[in-house]
JSON list of C-alpha atoms in Angstrom, two decimals:
[
{"chain": "E", "resi": 1393, "resn": "ASP", "atom": "CA", "xyz": [4.82, -0.72, -5.66]},
{"chain": "E", "resi": 1394, "resn": "GLN", "atom": "CA", "xyz": [3.38, 2.23, -3.78]},
{"chain": "E", "resi": 1395, "resn": "GLN", "atom": "CA", "xyz": [5.71, 5.21, -3.82]},
{"chain": "E", "resi": 1396, "resn": "VAL", "atom": "CA", "xyz": [3.52, 7.21, -1.43]},
{"chain": "E", "resi": 1397, "resn": "LYS", "atom": "CA", "xyz": [2.01, 5.45, 1.56]},
{"chain": "E", "resi": 1398, "resn": "GLN", "atom": "CA", "xyz": [-0.53, 6.54, 4.13]},
{"chain": "E", "resi": 1399, "resn": "ASN", "atom": "CA", "xyz": [-0.60, 3.62, 6.50]},
{"chain": "E", "resi": 1400, "resn": "SER", "atom": "CA", "xyz": [-3.45, 4.81, 8.72]},
{"chain": "E", "resi": 1401, "resn": "PRO", "atom": "CA", "xyz": [-6.80, 4.52, 6.92]},
{"chain": "E", "resi": 1402, "resn": "SER", "atom": "CA", "xyz": [-8.56, 6.48, 9.64]},
{"chain": "E", "resi": 1403, "resn": "LEU", "atom": "CA", "xyz": [-7.98, 8.79, 12.60]},
{"chain": "E", "resi": 1404, "resn": "SER", "atom": "CA", "xyz": [-10.40, 10.01, 15.25]},
{"chain": "E", "resi": 1405, "resn": "VAL", "atom": "CA", "xyz": [-9.68, 13.14, 17.28]},
{"chain": "E", "resi": 1406, "resn": "GLN", "atom": "CA", "xyz": [-11.62, 15.30, 19.70]},
{"chain": "E", "resi": 1407, "resn": "GLU", "atom": "CA", "xyz": [-12.33, 18.91, 18.84]},
{"chain": "E", "resi": 1408, "resn": "GLY", "atom": "CA", "xyz": [-9.59, 21.23, 20.05]},
{"chain": "E", "resi": 1409, "resn": "ARG", "atom": "CA", "xyz": [-6.92, 18.52, 20.11]},
{"chain": "E", "resi": 1410, "resn": "ILE", "atom": "CA", "xyz": [-4.10, 18.00, 17.64]},
{"chain": "E", "resi": 1411, "resn": "SER", "atom": "CA", "xyz": [-4.56, 15.81, 14.54]},
{"chain": "E", "resi": 1412, "resn": "ILE", "atom": "CA", "xyz": [-1.41, 14.24, 13.11]},
{"chain": "E", "resi": 1413, "resn": "LEU", "atom": "CA", "xyz": [-1.61, 12.57, 9.72]},
{"chain": "E", "resi": 1414, "resn": "ASN", "atom": "CA", "xyz": [1.40, 10.67, 8.46]},
{"chain": "E", "resi": 1415, "resn": "CYS", "atom": "CA", "xyz": [2.80, 9.84, 5.04]},
{"chain": "E", "resi": 1416, "resn": "ASP", "atom": "CA", "xyz": [5.84, 7.86, 3.92]},
{"chain": "E", "resi": 1417, "resn": "TYR", "atom": "CA", "xyz": [7.48, 7.83, 0.51]},
{"chain": "E", "resi": 1418, "resn": "THR", "atom": "CA", "xyz": [10.10, 5.73, -1.20]},
{"chain": "E", "resi": 1419, "resn": "ASN", "atom": "CA", "xyz": [11.35, 7.90, -4.08]},
{"chain": "E", "resi": 1420, "resn": "SER", "atom": "CA", "xyz": [14.15, 10.21, -2.94]},
{"chain": "E", "resi": 1421, "resn": "MET", "atom": "CA", "xyz": [13.79, 12.18, -6.20]},
{"chain": "E", "resi": 1422, "resn": "PHE", "atom": "CA", "xyz": [10.50, 13.74, -5.10]},
{"chain": "E", "resi": 1423, "resn": "ASP", "atom": "CA", "xyz": [11.03, 17.47, -4.72]},
{"chain": "E", "resi": 1424, "resn": "TYR", "atom": "CA", "xyz": [7.54, 18.62, -3.82]},
{"chain": "E", "resi": 1425, "resn": "PHE", "atom": "CA", "xyz": [4.98, 17.30, -1.36]},
{"chain": "E", "resi": 1426, "resn": "LEU", "atom": "CA", "xyz": [1.35, 18.33, -0.95]},
{"chain": "E", "resi": 1427, "resn": "TRP", "atom": "CA", "xyz": [-1.66, 17.60, 1.21]},
{"chain": "E", "resi": 1428, "resn": "TYR", "atom": "CA", "xyz": [-5.17, 17.63, -0.21]},
{"chain": "E", "resi": 1429, "resn": "LYS", "atom": "CA", "xyz": [-8.48, 17.49, 1.63]},
{"chain": "E", "resi": 1430, "resn": "LYS", "atom": "CA", "xyz": [-11.52, 15.83, 0.12]},
{"chain": "E", "resi": 1431, "resn": "TYR", "atom": "CA", "xyz": [-15.13, 16.06, 1.24]},
{"chain": "E", "resi": 1432, "resn": "PRO", "atom": "CA", "xyz": [-17.75, 13.62, -0.11]},
{"chain": "E", "resi": 1433, "resn": "ALA", "atom": "CA", "xyz": [-19.10, 14.55, -3.55]},
{"chain": "E", "resi": 1434, "resn": "GLU", "atom": "CA", "xyz": [-16.34, 17.12, -4.04]},
{"chain": "E", "resi": 1435, "resn": "GLY", "atom": "CA", "xyz": [-12.96, 17.00, -5.70]},
{"chain": "E", "resi": 1436, "resn": "PRO", "atom": "CA", "xyz": [-9.76, 17.18, -3.66]},
{"chain": "E", "resi": 1437, "resn": "THR", "atom": "CA", "xyz": [-8.78, 20.70, -2.62]},
{"chain": "E", "resi": 1438, "resn": "PHE", "atom": "CA", "xyz": [-5.20, 21.81, -2.05]},
{"chain": "E", "resi": 1439, "resn": "LEU", "atom": "CA", "xyz": [-4.37, 22.35, 1.60]},
{"chain": "E", "resi": 1440, "resn": "ILE", "atom": "CA", "xyz": [-0.65, 22.92, 2.08]},
{"chain": "E", "resi": 1441, "resn": "SER", "atom": "CA", "xyz": [2.63, 21.98, 0.43]},
{"chain": "E", "resi": 1442, "resn": "ILE", "atom": "CA", "xyz": [6.33, 21.79, 1.17]},
{"chain": "E", "resi": 1443, "resn": "SER", "atom": "CA", "xyz": [9.40, 21.81, -0.99]},
{"chain": "E", "resi": 1444, "resn": "SER", "atom": "CA", "xyz": [12.13, 19.22, -0.43]},
{"chain": "E", "resi": 1445, "resn": "ILE", "atom": "CA", "xyz": [14.55, 22.01, 0.52]},
{"chain": "E", "resi": 1446, "resn": "LYS", "atom": "CA", "xyz": [12.48, 22.83, 3.63]},
{"chain": "E", "resi": 1447, "resn": "ASP", "atom": "CA", "xyz": [11.59, 20.82, 6.70]},
{"chain": "E", "resi": 1448, "resn": "LYS", "atom": "CA", "xyz": [8.55, 22.77, 7.86]},
{"chain": "E", "resi": 1449, "resn": "ASN", "atom": "CA", "xyz": [5.80, 24.88, 6.37]},
{"chain": "E", "resi": 1450, "resn": "GLU", "atom": "CA", "xyz": [3.01, 26.50, 8.33]},
{"chain": "E", "resi": 1451, "resn": "ASP", "atom": "CA", "xyz": [-0.31, 27.97, 7.26]},
{"chain": "E", "resi": 1452, "resn": "GLY", "atom": "CA", "xyz": [-2.66, 28.92, 10.05]},
{"chain": "E", "resi": 1453, "resn": "ARG", "atom": "CA", "xyz": [-3.79, 25.79, 11.88]},
{"chain": "E", "resi": 1454, "resn": "PHE", "atom": "CA", "xyz": [-1.97, 23.54, 9.41]},
{"chain": "E", "resi": 1455, "resn": "THR", "atom": "CA", "xyz": [1.73, 22.64, 9.57]},
{"chain": "E", "resi": 1456, "resn": "VAL", "atom": "CA", "xyz": [3.55, 20.14, 7.40]},
{"chain": "E", "resi": 1457, "resn": "PHE", "atom": "CA", "xyz": [6.83, 18.61, 8.55]},
{"chain": "E", "resi": 1458, "resn": "LEU", "atom": "CA", "xyz": [9.27, 16.87, 6.21]},
{"chain": "E", "resi": 1459, "resn": "ASN", "atom": "CA", "xyz": [11.95, 14.44, 7.35]},
{"chain": "E", "resi": 1460, "resn": "LYS", "atom": "CA", "xyz": [13.95, 13.62, 4.23]},
{"chain": "E", "resi": 1461, "resn": "SER", "atom": "CA", "xyz": [16.29, 11.15, 5.91]},
{"chain": "E", "resi": 1462, "resn": "ALA", "atom": "CA", "xyz": [13.30, 9.10, 7.05]},
{"chain": "E", "resi": 1463, "resn": "LYS", "atom": "CA", "xyz": [11.34, 9.79, 3.86]},
{"chain": "E", "resi": 1464, "resn": "HIS", "atom": "CA", "xyz": [8.44, 10.83, 6.04]},
{"chain": "E", "resi": 1465, "resn": "LEU", "atom": "CA", "xyz": [6.10, 13.77, 6.20]},
{"chain": "E", "resi": 1466, "resn": "SER", "atom": "CA", "xyz": [3.31, 14.65, 8.53]},
{"chain": "E", "resi": 1467, "resn": "LEU", "atom": "CA", "xyz": [0.42, 17.11, 8.64]},
{"chain": "E", "resi": 1468, "resn": "HIS", "atom": "CA", "xyz": [-0.47, 18.66, 11.98]},
{"chain": "E", "resi": 1469, "resn": "ILE", "atom": "CA", "xyz": [-3.82, 20.35, 12.51]},
{"chain": "E", "resi": 1470, "resn": "VAL", "atom": "CA", "xyz": [-4.08, 22.42, 15.68]},
{"chain": "E", "resi": 1471, "resn": "PRO", "atom": "CA", "xyz": [-6.67, 22.89, 17.02]},
{"chain": "E", "resi": 1472, "resn": "SER", "atom": "CA", "xyz": [-8.81, 20.35, 15.20]},
{"chain": "E", "resi": 1473, "resn": "GLN", "atom": "CA", "xyz": [-12.35, 21.39, 14.32]},
{"chain": "E", "resi": 1474, "resn": "PRO", "atom": "CA", "xyz": [-15.39, 19.29, 13.28]},
{"chain": "E", "resi": 1475, "resn": "GLY", "atom": "CA", "xyz": [-15.22, 20.92, 9.82]},
{"chain": "E", "resi": 1476, "resn": "ASP", "atom": "CA", "xyz": [-11.81, 19.31, 9.37]},
{"chain": "E", "resi": 1477, "resn": "SER", "atom": "CA", "xyz": [-13.50, 15.91, 9.10]},
{"chain": "E", "resi": 1478, "resn": "ALA", "atom": "CA", "xyz": [-12.61, 14.72, 5.60]},
{"chain": "E", "resi": 1479, "resn": "VAL", "atom": "CA", "xyz": [-10.30, 12.41, 3.69]},
{"chain": "E", "resi": 1480, "resn": "TYR", "atom": "CA", "xyz": [-6.72, 13.71, 3.56]},
{"chain": "E", "resi": 1481, "resn": "PHE", "atom": "CA", "xyz": [-4.42, 12.71, 0.70]},
{"chain": "E", "resi": 1482, "resn": "CYS", "atom": "CA", "xyz": [-0.69, 13.04, 0.71]},
{"chain": "E", "resi": 1483, "resn": "ALA", "atom": "CA", "xyz": [0.86, 13.55, -2.74]},
{"chain": "E", "resi": 1484, "resn": "ALA", "atom": "CA", "xyz": [4.39, 13.85, -4.04]},
{"chain": "E", "resi": 1485, "resn": "GLY", "atom": "CA", "xyz": [5.98, 14.88, -7.30]},
{"chain": "E", "resi": 1486, "resn": "GLN", "atom": "CA", "xyz": [9.11, 15.89, -9.09]},
{"chain": "E", "resi": 1487, "resn": "ALA", "atom": "CA", "xyz": [9.57, 18.50, -11.79]},
{"chain": "E", "resi": 1488, "resn": "GLY", "atom": "CA", "xyz": [8.02, 17.49, -15.07]},
{"chain": "E", "resi": 1489, "resn": "THR", "atom": "CA", "xyz": [6.19, 14.45, -13.77]},
{"chain": "E", "resi": 1490, "resn": "ALA", "atom": "CA", "xyz": [2.70, 13.77, -12.50]},
{"chain": "E", "resi": 1491, "resn": "LEU", "atom": "CA", "xyz": [1.71, 13.77, -8.85]},
{"chain": "E", "resi": 1492, "resn": "ILE", "atom": "CA", "xyz": [1.55, 10.44, -7.03]},
{"chain": "E", "resi": 1493, "resn": "PHE", "atom": "CA", "xyz": [-1.09, 10.18, -4.33]},
{"chain": "E", "resi": 1494, "resn": "GLY", "atom": "CA", "xyz": [-1.37, 8.04, -1.24]},
{"chain": "E", "resi": 1495, "resn": "LYS", "atom": "CA", "xyz": [-4.55, 6.11, -0.45]},
{"chain": "E", "resi": 1496, "resn": "GLY", "atom": "CA", "xyz": [-5.80, 8.71, 1.99]},
{"chain": "E", "resi": 1497, "resn": "THR", "atom": "CA", "xyz": [-6.61, 8.95, 5.68]},
{"chain": "E", "resi": 1498, "resn": "THR", "atom": "CA", "xyz": [-10.14, 9.63, 6.88]},
{"chain": "E", "resi": 1499, "resn": "LEU", "atom": "CA", "xyz": [-10.08, 12.14, 9.73]},
{"chain": "E", "resi": 1500, "resn": "SER", "atom": "CA", "xyz": [-13.07, 12.35, 12.07]},
{"chain": "E", "resi": 1501, "resn": "VAL", "atom": "CA", "xyz": [-13.17, 15.23, 14.53]},
{"chain": "E", "resi": 1502, "resn": "SER", "atom": "CA", "xyz": [-15.83, 14.89, 17.21]},
{"chain": "E", "resi": 1503, "resn": "SER", "atom": "CA", "xyz": [-17.25, 17.80, 19.16]},
{"chain": "L", "resi": 579, "resn": "ASP", "atom": "CA", "xyz": [-16.00, 31.76, -11.43]},
{"chain": "L", "resi": 580, "resn": "ALA", "atom": "CA", "xyz": [-17.55, 28.31, -11.91]},
{"chain": "L", "resi": 581, "resn": "GLY", "atom": "CA", "xyz": [-14.38, 26.42, -11.14]},
{"chain": "L", "resi": 582, "resn": "VAL", "atom": "CA", "xyz": [-13.77, 23.04, -12.75]},
{"chain": "L", "resi": 583, "resn": "THR", "atom": "CA", "xyz": [-16.96, 21.36, -13.92]},
{"chain": "L", "resi": 584, "resn": "GLN", "atom": "CA", "xyz": [-17.46, 17.76, -14.97]},
{"chain": "L", "resi": 585, "resn": "SER", "atom": "CA", "xyz": [-20.32, 15.91, -16.63]},
{"chain": "L", "resi": 586, "resn": "PRO", "atom": "CA", "xyz": [-22.10, 13.70, -16.11]},
{"chain": "L", "resi": 587, "resn": "THR", "atom": "CA", "xyz": [-22.12, 13.34, -12.34]},
{"chain": "L", "resi": 588, "resn": "HIS", "atom": "CA", "xyz": [-22.90, 9.64, -12.42]},
{"chain": "L", "resi": 589, "resn": "LEU", "atom": "CA", "xyz": [-22.87, 7.07, -15.20]},
{"chain": "L", "resi": 590, "resn": "ILE", "atom": "CA", "xyz": [-23.73, 3.38, -15.38]},
{"chain": "L", "resi": 591, "resn": "LYS", "atom": "CA", "xyz": [-22.39, 1.27, -18.26]},
{"chain": "L", "resi": 592, "resn": "THR", "atom": "CA", "xyz": [-22.04, -2.42, -19.01]},
{"chain": "L", "resi": 593, "resn": "ARG", "atom": "CA", "xyz": [-18.88, -4.32, -19.83]},
{"chain": "L", "resi": 594, "resn": "GLY", "atom": "CA", "xyz": [-17.64, -3.80, -23.36]},
{"chain": "L", "resi": 595, "resn": "GLN", "atom": "CA", "xyz": [-19.34, -0.45, -23.82]},
{"chain": "L", "resi": 596, "resn": "GLN", "atom": "CA", "xyz": [-17.62, 2.84, -24.45]},
{"chain": "L", "resi": 597, "resn": "VAL", "atom": "CA", "xyz": [-17.92, 6.00, -22.34]},
{"chain": "L", "resi": 598, "resn": "THR", "atom": "CA", "xyz": [-17.07, 9.68, -22.74]},
{"chain": "L", "resi": 599, "resn": "LEU", "atom": "CA", "xyz": [-16.57, 11.97, -19.77]},
{"chain": "L", "resi": 600, "resn": "ARG", "atom": "CA", "xyz": [-16.32, 15.75, -20.07]},
{"chain": "L", "resi": 601, "resn": "CYS", "atom": "CA", "xyz": [-14.45, 18.46, -18.23]},
{"chain": "L", "resi": 602, "resn": "SER", "atom": "CA", "xyz": [-14.50, 22.25, -18.40]},
{"chain": "L", "resi": 603, "resn": "PRO", "atom": "CA", "xyz": [-11.47, 23.86, -16.79]},
{"chain": "L", "resi": 604, "resn": "LYS", "atom": "CA", "xyz": [-11.45, 26.79, -14.44]},
{"chain": "L", "resi": 605, "resn": "SER", "atom": "CA", "xyz": [-11.48, 30.14, -16.20]},
{"chain": "L", "resi": 606, "resn": "GLY", "atom": "CA", "xyz": [-7.97, 31.13, -17.29]},
{"chain": "L", "resi": 607, "resn": "HIS", "atom": "CA", "xyz": [-6.63, 27.57, -17.16]},
{"chain": "L", "resi": 608, "resn": "ASP", "atom": "CA", "xyz": [-5.27, 25.86, -20.27]},
{"chain": "L", "resi": 609, "resn": "THR", "atom": "CA", "xyz": [-4.05, 22.52, -18.93]},
{"chain": "L", "resi": 610, "resn": "VAL", "atom": "CA", "xyz": [-6.29, 19.58, -18.03]},
{"chain": "L", "resi": 611, "resn": "SER", "atom": "CA", "xyz": [-5.28, 16.42, -16.20]},
{"chain": "L", "resi": 612, "resn": "TRP", "atom": "CA", "xyz": [-7.39, 13.32, -15.67]},
{"chain": "L", "resi": 613, "resn": "TYR", "atom": "CA", "xyz": [-7.22, 11.00, -12.68]},
{"chain": "L", "resi": 614, "resn": "GLN", "atom": "CA", "xyz": [-8.90, 7.72, -11.77]},
{"chain": "L", "resi": 615, "resn": "GLN", "atom": "CA", "xyz": [-9.78, 7.17, -8.11]},
{"chain": "L", "resi": 616, "resn": "ALA", "atom": "CA", "xyz": [-10.81, 3.60, -7.38]},
{"chain": "L", "resi": 617, "resn": "LEU", "atom": "CA", "xyz": [-12.62, 2.80, -4.14]},
{"chain": "L", "resi": 618, "resn": "GLY", "atom": "CA", "xyz": [-10.25, 3.03, -1.19]},
{"chain": "L", "resi": 619, "resn": "GLN", "atom": "CA", "xyz": [-7.41, 4.37, -3.33]},
{"chain": "L", "resi": 620, "resn": "GLY", "atom": "CA", "xyz": [-5.90, 7.74, -4.02]},
{"chain": "L", "resi": 621, "resn": "PRO", "atom": "CA", "xyz": [-6.25, 9.47, -7.38]},
{"chain": "L", "resi": 622, "resn": "GLN", "atom": "CA", "xyz": [-4.08, 7.89, -10.07]},
{"chain": "L", "resi": 623, "resn": "PHE", "atom": "CA", "xyz": [-2.84, 10.01, -12.96]},
{"chain": "L", "resi": 624, "resn": "ILE", "atom": "CA", "xyz": [-4.18, 9.01, -16.39]},
{"chain": "L", "resi": 625, "resn": "PHE", "atom": "CA", "xyz": [-2.91, 11.77, -18.69]},
{"chain": "L", "resi": 626, "resn": "GLN", "atom": "CA", "xyz": [-2.54, 15.51, -19.15]},
{"chain": "L", "resi": 627, "resn": "TYR", "atom": "CA", "xyz": [-3.51, 17.73, -22.07]},
{"chain": "L", "resi": 628, "resn": "TYR", "atom": "CA", "xyz": [-1.98, 21.05, -23.01]},
{"chain": "L", "resi": 629, "resn": "GLU", "atom": "CA", "xyz": [-2.39, 22.93, -26.29]},
{"chain": "L", "resi": 630, "resn": "GLU", "atom": "CA", "xyz": [-4.70, 20.16, -27.51]},
{"chain": "L", "resi": 631, "resn": "GLU", "atom": "CA", "xyz": [-1.98, 17.52, -27.20]},
{"chain": "L", "resi": 632, "resn": "GLU", "atom": "CA", "xyz": [-1.34, 14.76, -24.70]},
{"chain": "L", "resi": 633, "resn": "ARG", "atom": "CA", "xyz": [1.71, 15.95, -22.78]},
{"chain": "L", "resi": 634, "resn": "GLN", "atom": "CA", "xyz": [2.10, 13.21, -20.18]},
{"chain": "L", "resi": 635, "resn": "ARG", "atom": "CA", "xyz": [0.58, 9.81, -19.65]},
{"chain": "L", "resi": 636, "resn": "GLY", "atom": "CA", "xyz": [0.35, 7.52, -16.66]},
{"chain": "L", "resi": 637, "resn": "ASN", "atom": "CA", "xyz": [0.30, 3.74, -16.62]},
{"chain": "L", "resi": 638, "resn": "PHE", "atom": "CA", "xyz": [-3.06, 3.22, -18.31]},
{"chain": "L", "resi": 639, "resn": "PRO", "atom": "CA", "xyz": [-3.84, 1.10, -21.39]},
{"chain": "L", "resi": 640, "resn": "ASP", "atom": "CA", "xyz": [-4.68, 2.52, -24.80]},
{"chain": "L", "resi": 641, "resn": "ARG", "atom": "CA", "xyz": [-8.36, 1.94, -24.08]},
{"chain": "L", "resi": 642, "resn": "PHE", "atom": "CA", "xyz": [-8.10, 5.26, -22.26]},
{"chain": "L", "resi": 643, "resn": "SER", "atom": "CA", "xyz": [-7.85, 8.18, -24.64]},
{"chain": "L", "resi": 644, "resn": "GLY", "atom": "CA", "xyz": [-8.55, 11.85, -24.48]},
{"chain": "L", "resi": 645, "resn": "HIS", "atom": "CA", "xyz": [-8.98, 15.05, -26.34]},
{"chain": "L", "resi": 646, "resn": "GLN", "atom": "CA", "xyz": [-8.65, 18.73, -25.64]},
{"chain": "L", "resi": 647, "resn": "PHE", "atom": "CA", "xyz": [-10.62, 21.31, -27.57]},
{"chain": "L", "resi": 648, "resn": "PRO", "atom": "CA", "xyz": [-9.56, 24.85, -28.59]},
{"chain": "L", "resi": 649, "resn": "ASN", "atom": "CA", "xyz": [-11.58, 26.25, -25.66]},
{"chain": "L", "resi": 650, "resn": "TYR", "atom": "CA", "xyz": [-9.41, 24.06, -23.33]},
{"chain": "L", "resi": 651, "resn": "SER", "atom": "CA", "xyz": [-12.26, 21.76, -22.35]},
{"chain": "L", "resi": 652, "resn": "SER", "atom": "CA", "xyz": [-11.44, 18.08, -22.44]},
{"chain": "L", "resi": 653, "resn": "GLU", "atom": "CA", "xyz": [-12.94, 14.64, -22.89]},
{"chain": "L", "resi": 654, "resn": "LEU", "atom": "CA", "xyz": [-11.86, 11.30, -21.49]},
{"chain": "L", "resi": 655, "resn": "ASN", "atom": "CA", "xyz": [-12.88, 8.26, -23.54]},
{"chain": "L", "resi": 656, "resn": "VAL", "atom": "CA", "xyz": [-12.72, 4.70, -22.30]},
{"chain": "L", "resi": 657, "resn": "ASN", "atom": "CA", "xyz": [-13.34, 1.85, -24.74]},
{"chain": "L", "resi": 658, "resn": "ALA", "atom": "CA", "xyz": [-14.18, -1.78, -24.07]},
{"chain": "L", "resi": 659, "resn": "LEU", "atom": "CA", "xyz": [-15.14, -1.10, -20.47]},
{"chain": "L", "resi": 660, "resn": "LEU", "atom": "CA", "xyz": [-14.09, -3.58, -17.79]},
{"chain": "L", "resi": 661, "resn": "LEU", "atom": "CA", "xyz": [-15.57, -4.05, -14.33]},
{"chain": "L", "resi": 662, "resn": "GLY", "atom": "CA", "xyz": [-12.29, -2.70, -12.95]},
{"chain": "L", "resi": 663, "resn": "ASP", "atom": "CA", "xyz": [-12.88, 0.64, -14.69]},
{"chain": "L", "resi": 664, "resn": "SER", "atom": "CA", "xyz": [-15.54, 1.43, -12.09]},
{"chain": "L", "resi": 665, "resn": "ALA", "atom": "CA", "xyz": [-14.18, 4.46, -10.26]},
{"chain": "L", "resi": 666, "resn": "LEU", "atom": "CA", "xyz": [-14.45, 8.19, -9.66]},
{"chain": "L", "resi": 667, "resn": "TYR", "atom": "CA", "xyz": [-12.86, 10.05, -12.55]},
{"chain": "L", "resi": 668, "resn": "LEU", "atom": "CA", "xyz": [-11.44, 13.40, -11.58]},
{"chain": "L", "resi": 669, "resn": "CYS", "atom": "CA", "xyz": [-10.45, 16.23, -13.84]},
{"chain": "L", "resi": 670, "resn": "ALA", "atom": "CA", "xyz": [-8.01, 18.90, -12.69]},
{"chain": "L", "resi": 671, "resn": "SER", "atom": "CA", "xyz": [-7.07, 22.12, -14.42]},
{"chain": "L", "resi": 672, "resn": "SER", "atom": "CA", "xyz": [-4.16, 24.49, -14.15]},
{"chain": "L", "resi": 673, "resn": "ARG", "atom": "CA", "xyz": [-2.25, 27.10, -16.09]},
{"chain": "L", "resi": 674, "resn": "GLY", "atom": "CA", "xyz": [0.58, 25.77, -18.22]},
{"chain": "L", "resi": 675, "resn": "GLY", "atom": "CA", "xyz": [3.75, 25.69, -16.16]},
{"chain": "L", "resi": 676, "resn": "ALA", "atom": "CA", "xyz": [1.90, 26.24, -12.89]},
{"chain": "L", "resi": 677, "resn": "SER", "atom": "CA", "xyz": [3.03, 24.61, -9.67]},
{"chain": "L", "resi": 678, "resn": "TYR", "atom": "CA", "xyz": [1.24, 21.58, -8.31]},
{"chain": "L", "resi": 679, "resn": "ASN", "atom": "CA", "xyz": [-0.56, 23.64, -5.69]},
{"chain": "L", "resi": 680, "resn": "GLU", "atom": "CA", "xyz": [-2.25, 25.64, -8.43]},
{"chain": "L", "resi": 681, "resn": "GLN", "atom": "CA", "xyz": [-4.09, 22.58, -9.74]},
{"chain": "L", "resi": 682, "resn": "PHE", "atom": "CA", "xyz": [-7.85, 22.66, -9.11]},
{"chain": "L", "resi": 683, "resn": "PHE", "atom": "CA", "xyz": [-9.99, 19.54, -9.14]},
{"chain": "L", "resi": 684, "resn": "GLY", "atom": "CA", "xyz": [-13.56, 19.10, -10.29]},
{"chain": "L", "resi": 685, "resn": "PRO", "atom": "CA", "xyz": [-16.12, 17.07, -8.30]},
{"chain": "L", "resi": 686, "resn": "GLY", "atom": "CA", "xyz": [-15.64, 14.01, -10.49]},
{"chain": "L", "resi": 687, "resn": "THR", "atom": "CA", "xyz": [-17.77, 11.60, -12.50]},
{"chain": "L", "resi": 688, "resn": "ARG", "atom": "CA", "xyz": [-18.73, 8.35, -10.77]},
{"chain": "L", "resi": 689, "resn": "LEU", "atom": "CA", "xyz": [-18.59, 5.55, -13.36]},
{"chain": "L", "resi": 690, "resn": "THR", "atom": "CA", "xyz": [-20.11, 2.18, -12.54]},
{"chain": "L", "resi": 691, "resn": "VAL", "atom": "CA", "xyz": [-19.49, -0.72, -14.92]},
{"chain": "L", "resi": 692, "resn": "LEU", "atom": "CA", "xyz": [-21.85, -3.67, -14.54]}
]
């Protein structure tokens, strides 16, 4: 049973537009959520995170929104750039336990 | 700073064989976690080592074992390889007690089991 789900395997966006990547989770005990970006032949790199006590966290072009009642989080990238093309993983965890990752969404940003 | 390094980059084995993968953590890090990323899946936690002991373990059989050395580097051993063990194996390092966002991943070892 997947506790972290990314239901869209891929997303295509034009340069300059907004990219919205979605993630759903089932475990209400998760207290920390993260987004990682992965390029081919590289390991995942941390992008942005949010604690369960917040509903929004912003870092430059990246904003993560958390809706605890819906058990849903999303990553917004504005404006999208070709260099943002990568696989994005949503991950969730709770204190003292390992992170659980979704299957990833491949973002393609065309110029 | 070399970051997290893993060796080898690629490996091909046959069913039933044994394999050892290696990881050197980022400078200053003392905790190493191993993940398996199968094709089309997200990374799945195998286990974590801290102070040369396995601190946490995911849902993986005993065929998967590990070790951490005094210099904090780590090995992942897989015995009796199955076709389903083919995957990218990722190592991540962090400081003990660090938050999740302070975990750094290596580039991975691509294992193919024939």
